[in-house]
Amino acid sequence: MTKKTPDNQKIIAGLEGLALKVVMLEEGDLPGLGDFLNHLESLQKLLDAETTAEAVSLFQQLEEVGNKLILQEIGPAAKAQELLGQGVSLLLAWARDRKFSTDTEAWRSYCRFSQELGLGDTGEGSAVSEEEAEAEPEVAGAPKEFVWEDQELTANFIAEAREHLEGIESGLVHLEQAPTDLTAINAVFRPFHTIKGVAGFLNLPQIQDLSHEVESLLDEARSGRLSINAAIIDLTLTGVDALKEMLDDLQEALSEQRPPRQFELQHIKDQVKQLQNQDEAGVQVPKRQLGEILISQGELSSSDLSEALEQQKAEAGAPPLGEILVKEGKVAPKKVAKALVDQLIEEKGGEAAASPAGAEGKAAADAQLPPTIKIDLAKVDNLVNLMGELVIAQSQVRQNPNLQGISDPKLERDLAQMSRITSELQMISMSMRMIPIGQTLRKMVRLVRDLSRKSKKQVELFIEGEETEIDRNMVEAIYDPLVHLVRNAVDHGLETPKEREAQGKPPTGNLWLRAYHKGGNVVIDIEEDGRGLDRERILAKAQEKGLVQPGEQLTPSQIDNLIFEPGFSTAEKITDISGRGVGMDVVRLTIERLQGKVEIHSRPQLGSRFSIRMPLTLAIIDGLVVKVGKERYILPAVAVRETLRPATSDYFTVQGQGELIKVRSQLIPLLRLHRLFRAGNGDIHPTQALVMVVEHEGKQRGLLVDDILGKQEVVIKSLGGSLQNIKGLAGGTILGDGRVGLILDLAGLFSLGQA
Amino acid sequence: MEKNIDYGMKVLVADDFATMRKIVRNILKQIGFDDIVEAEDGQAALQVLKNENIGLVVTDWNMPNMTGLELLERIRKDPKTANLPVLMVTAEGLKENVVAAVKAGVNNYVVKPFTAEVLQEKLEQIFKKLAG
């Protein structure tokens, strides 16, 4: 009976080696077990079709025992190892005479052992482990008394988990468009997995529980048991939201030293279960199936299709559907090929259109991140402040009259060197507070997705310049205006697919979010290729609201800018998305508070671009240095509209309103800085001085000054102490010669002027 | 019991989550290790392995760029590190991962969350075996 095939020789030799390995196995010897399994696997590959079923199943059972030993799911280990030994001996006996005998003491002993260890005799034992896995999350009940595991670590965890959740949102949107992208699935899966792991250490059962639920859902997608669809993505986003809420609560709980709140998670769990079961029934299919395409092309009847599918199901390892159809003569091979190509195009087309630029950029950025450390923000703020002090102290030293009396070239050089180093140090310390804007921009991904679903518009979002840096303190301030502009872009700017098609545009609208540095500023563009601003309607509305006098001639850009006027809103109906009465004026106000500007570029039918231009940091402003008497003041350059020396005919005094200046046929109240600050000649005639027209919150005032000394970037220093809240002054700065210049606060000035 | 472990050796902890690295670091310190270096993914870990004299690697399974499994495979492939003890940190419910890691030659694994005692026990198993 013995067959002396080369393979059989190999099997025998292999089994002998395997027997030796089993003897050498010690308890908990994972490398040994790994070695054993690898050998077992390579031997299984040598088995041929004639191998008796008993031998095949015995091989499988040995593999299962090996796996269970690794996972510590079988015990006692010594007994399981002995079972392995007996199994290998049985296989060796089989391989030597190619006959599997069940009527031996060895086989009976093996079966007894196997039963004692709780193994079925067909090698089917995985049901047990699955039940175990199901049962595990039940443990995650909340303990009666809450104990913080490690508060510092918990705080770190909150920050890090939030960061990762942001990443998930943009990852999910990408995934929705490319549901088969395994890297994308993994990128979304990983954070939940990690959050779950860390939460387990930090005694946060609810977070652990929730992330486990979402993770298990995504894991099914990862392993291909479930295909990604809108429902899964929605549920994952719900999970993200719930986790964020928990993290918020956790942070509060941490600072208040109270136990975290209890959250209701059952509905999410139920939904997860539902989705998992639904997909098992094959309800959700990501792409059009071959049969579907053939039917839609009229090449196949649905009864033929179901017949072929039946046939495919019946045969284990059956050929693909296309092959069956051709073999049965239902469809010509050419047609099947064409349908397959169509299917591929549909799939690829979806993917190609999907990949948002941001996602790719992020992947590239992930690959090459320089090493970083995390520092408490307060420390950095302190450093930046101290650097400001150092710059001042340094300039005081330089301006010291005694020192200036010394004419020593070496001292000169050393002082110059010192000031160079201090200013460089200041730059570096400022840059430490700068963070990439990417995270803020990525938050818009989720927003755009939700908006486009709500408004039934198709929007593709492109994010550029994620690495652009911005002062940490400005990031939060810029978020709300950005959200507002993005909402407006989707809600008002972009058209519905139907409207777009009617105009010969592709149904999917494009929305670009771009961040870049330009001339010492950070610029954020929000641009879409929608309908553009409707100037006629804006003008009509502005006239109706009395913002524009009838007959007044306005340039297109002036008309566009009317939307920033307080109380202006063109939305014909208030939608759920934008236009809740909070107008664009708030956007402009917020940005101006950040020393920034918003500009509009709009072209009818081609779209609009809103550009937010802001200084790199709030600690530095672009200032105009003006002279008032002997004092020097700094005006924020963004607020200055124009500068003029009025003619006598343009100057009026009106009873009860004080002095007015006529600028371009508009009367503007005049504020005398000389009088407000009691500096210099309070009675100087405006025609002998300069009027700076400044704008704040849509109101204009003329500020009377003696002269403009220049434009300069100045570092804002708080005046500190009792000088901190003086109306009309925002702070102070050190000018080039080391003297203090006061920075004007327009809001304060305007209200002073009214009194 | 402890004679098999040299607590003076340098331990490499690889995990993409900083909090997790800190947790593992704390537990390792608790056990008695003092010299610990961190890496945020497989690539960074390989770099550390090239430059430093590492006596033990504790790596997470799921990391971007290069998973713990790929890292393990690279470690085993390089003759200089082929015998380096590697401990895989994994989570409940990812059994197929554990088996794959063992087949790829991992020395042992721990399931999150784990205690110092569990980790110590696993390390003792590893080093006892290595000592012969």
PDB file of C-alpha atoms in Angstrom, chain A residues 380-381 384-385 387-388 426 429-431 433-434 470-474 593-595 614-623 712-718 730-734 743:
ATOM      1  CA  VAL A 380       5.160  78.451  25.565  1.00  0.00           C
ATOM      2  CA  ASP A 381       3.027  81.523  26.265  1.00  0.00           C
ATOM      3  CA  VAL A 384       6.886  84.198  24.237  1.00  0.00           C
ATOM      4  CA  ASN A 385       6.087  86.852  26.835  1.00  0.00           C
ATOM      5  CA  MET A 387      11.068  86.941  24.920  1.00  0.00           C
ATOM      6  CA  GLY A 388       9.095  90.138  24.429  1.00  0.00           C
ATOM      7  CA  GLN A 426      11.853  85.942  19.485  1.00  0.00           C
ATOM      8  CA  SER A 429       9.714  81.316  20.337  1.00  0.00           C
ATOM      9  CA  MET A 430       6.786  82.727  18.377  1.00  0.00           C
ATOM     10  CA  SER A 431       7.030  79.912  15.885  1.00  0.00           C
ATOM     11  CA  ARG A 433       3.179  78.574  19.206  1.00  0.00           C
ATOM     12  CA  MET A 434       2.431  78.072  15.556  1.00  0.00           C
ATOM     13  CA  ILE A 470      -0.957  79.697  12.327  1.00  0.00           C
ATOM     14  CA  ASP A 471      -0.753  80.935  15.902  1.00  0.00           C
ATOM     15  CA  ARG A 472      -2.270  78.417  18.244  1.00  0.00           C
ATOM     16  CA  ASN A 473      -4.327  81.170  19.850  1.00  0.00           C
ATOM     17  CA  MET A 474      -5.938  82.062  16.532  1.00  0.00           C
ATOM     18  CA  ARG A 593     -11.109  91.364  15.795  1.00  0.00           C
ATOM     19  CA  LEU A 594      -8.308  89.054  14.799  1.00  0.00           C
ATOM     20  CA  GLN A 595      -6.754  91.954  12.910  1.00  0.00           C
ATOM     21  CA  MET A 614      -4.948  87.357   8.906  1.00  0.00           C
ATOM     22  CA  PRO A 615      -1.659  88.174  10.559  1.00  0.00           C
ATOM     23  CA  LEU A 616       0.445  85.133  11.442  1.00  0.00           C
ATOM     24  CA  THR A 617      -0.005  85.815  15.093  1.00  0.00           C
ATOM     25  CA  LEU A 618      -2.086  87.966  17.366  1.00  0.00           C
ATOM     26  CA  ALA A 619       1.026  89.037  19.166  1.00  0.00           C
ATOM     27  CA  ILE A 620       2.177  91.118  16.216  1.00  0.00           C
ATOM     28  CA  ILE A 621       0.133  93.647  14.274  1.00  0.00           C
ATOM     29  CA  ASP A 622       0.775  95.619  11.198  1.00  0.00           C
ATOM     30  CA  GLY A 623       0.639  99.163  12.492  1.00  0.00           C
ATOM     31  CA  GLN A 712       5.799  98.956  11.135  1.00  0.00           C
ATOM     32  CA  GLU A 713       5.137  95.514  12.515  1.00  0.00           C
ATOM     33  CA  VAL A 714       4.769  95.921  16.225  1.00  0.00           C
ATOM     34  CA  VAL A 715       4.699  93.429  19.052  1.00  0.00           C
ATOM     35  CA  ILE A 716       1.695  93.966  21.275  1.00  0.00           C
ATOM     36  CA  LYS A 717       2.540  94.148  24.949  1.00  0.00           C
ATOM     37  CA  SER A 718      -0.092  94.350  27.602  1.00  0.00           C
ATOM     38  CA  ALA A 730      -5.251  98.173  23.231  1.00  0.00           C
ATOM     39  CA  GLY A 731      -1.737  97.966  24.574  1.00  0.00           C
ATOM     40  CA  GLY A 732       1.735  99.244  24.074  1.00  0.00           C
ATOM     41  CA  THR A 733       4.772  98.417  22.071  1.00  0.00           C
ATOM     42  CA  ILE A 734       8.407  99.289  21.922  1.00  0.00           C
ATOM     43  CA  ILE A 743      -1.633 101.004  20.342  1.00  0.00           C
TER      44      ILE A 743
END
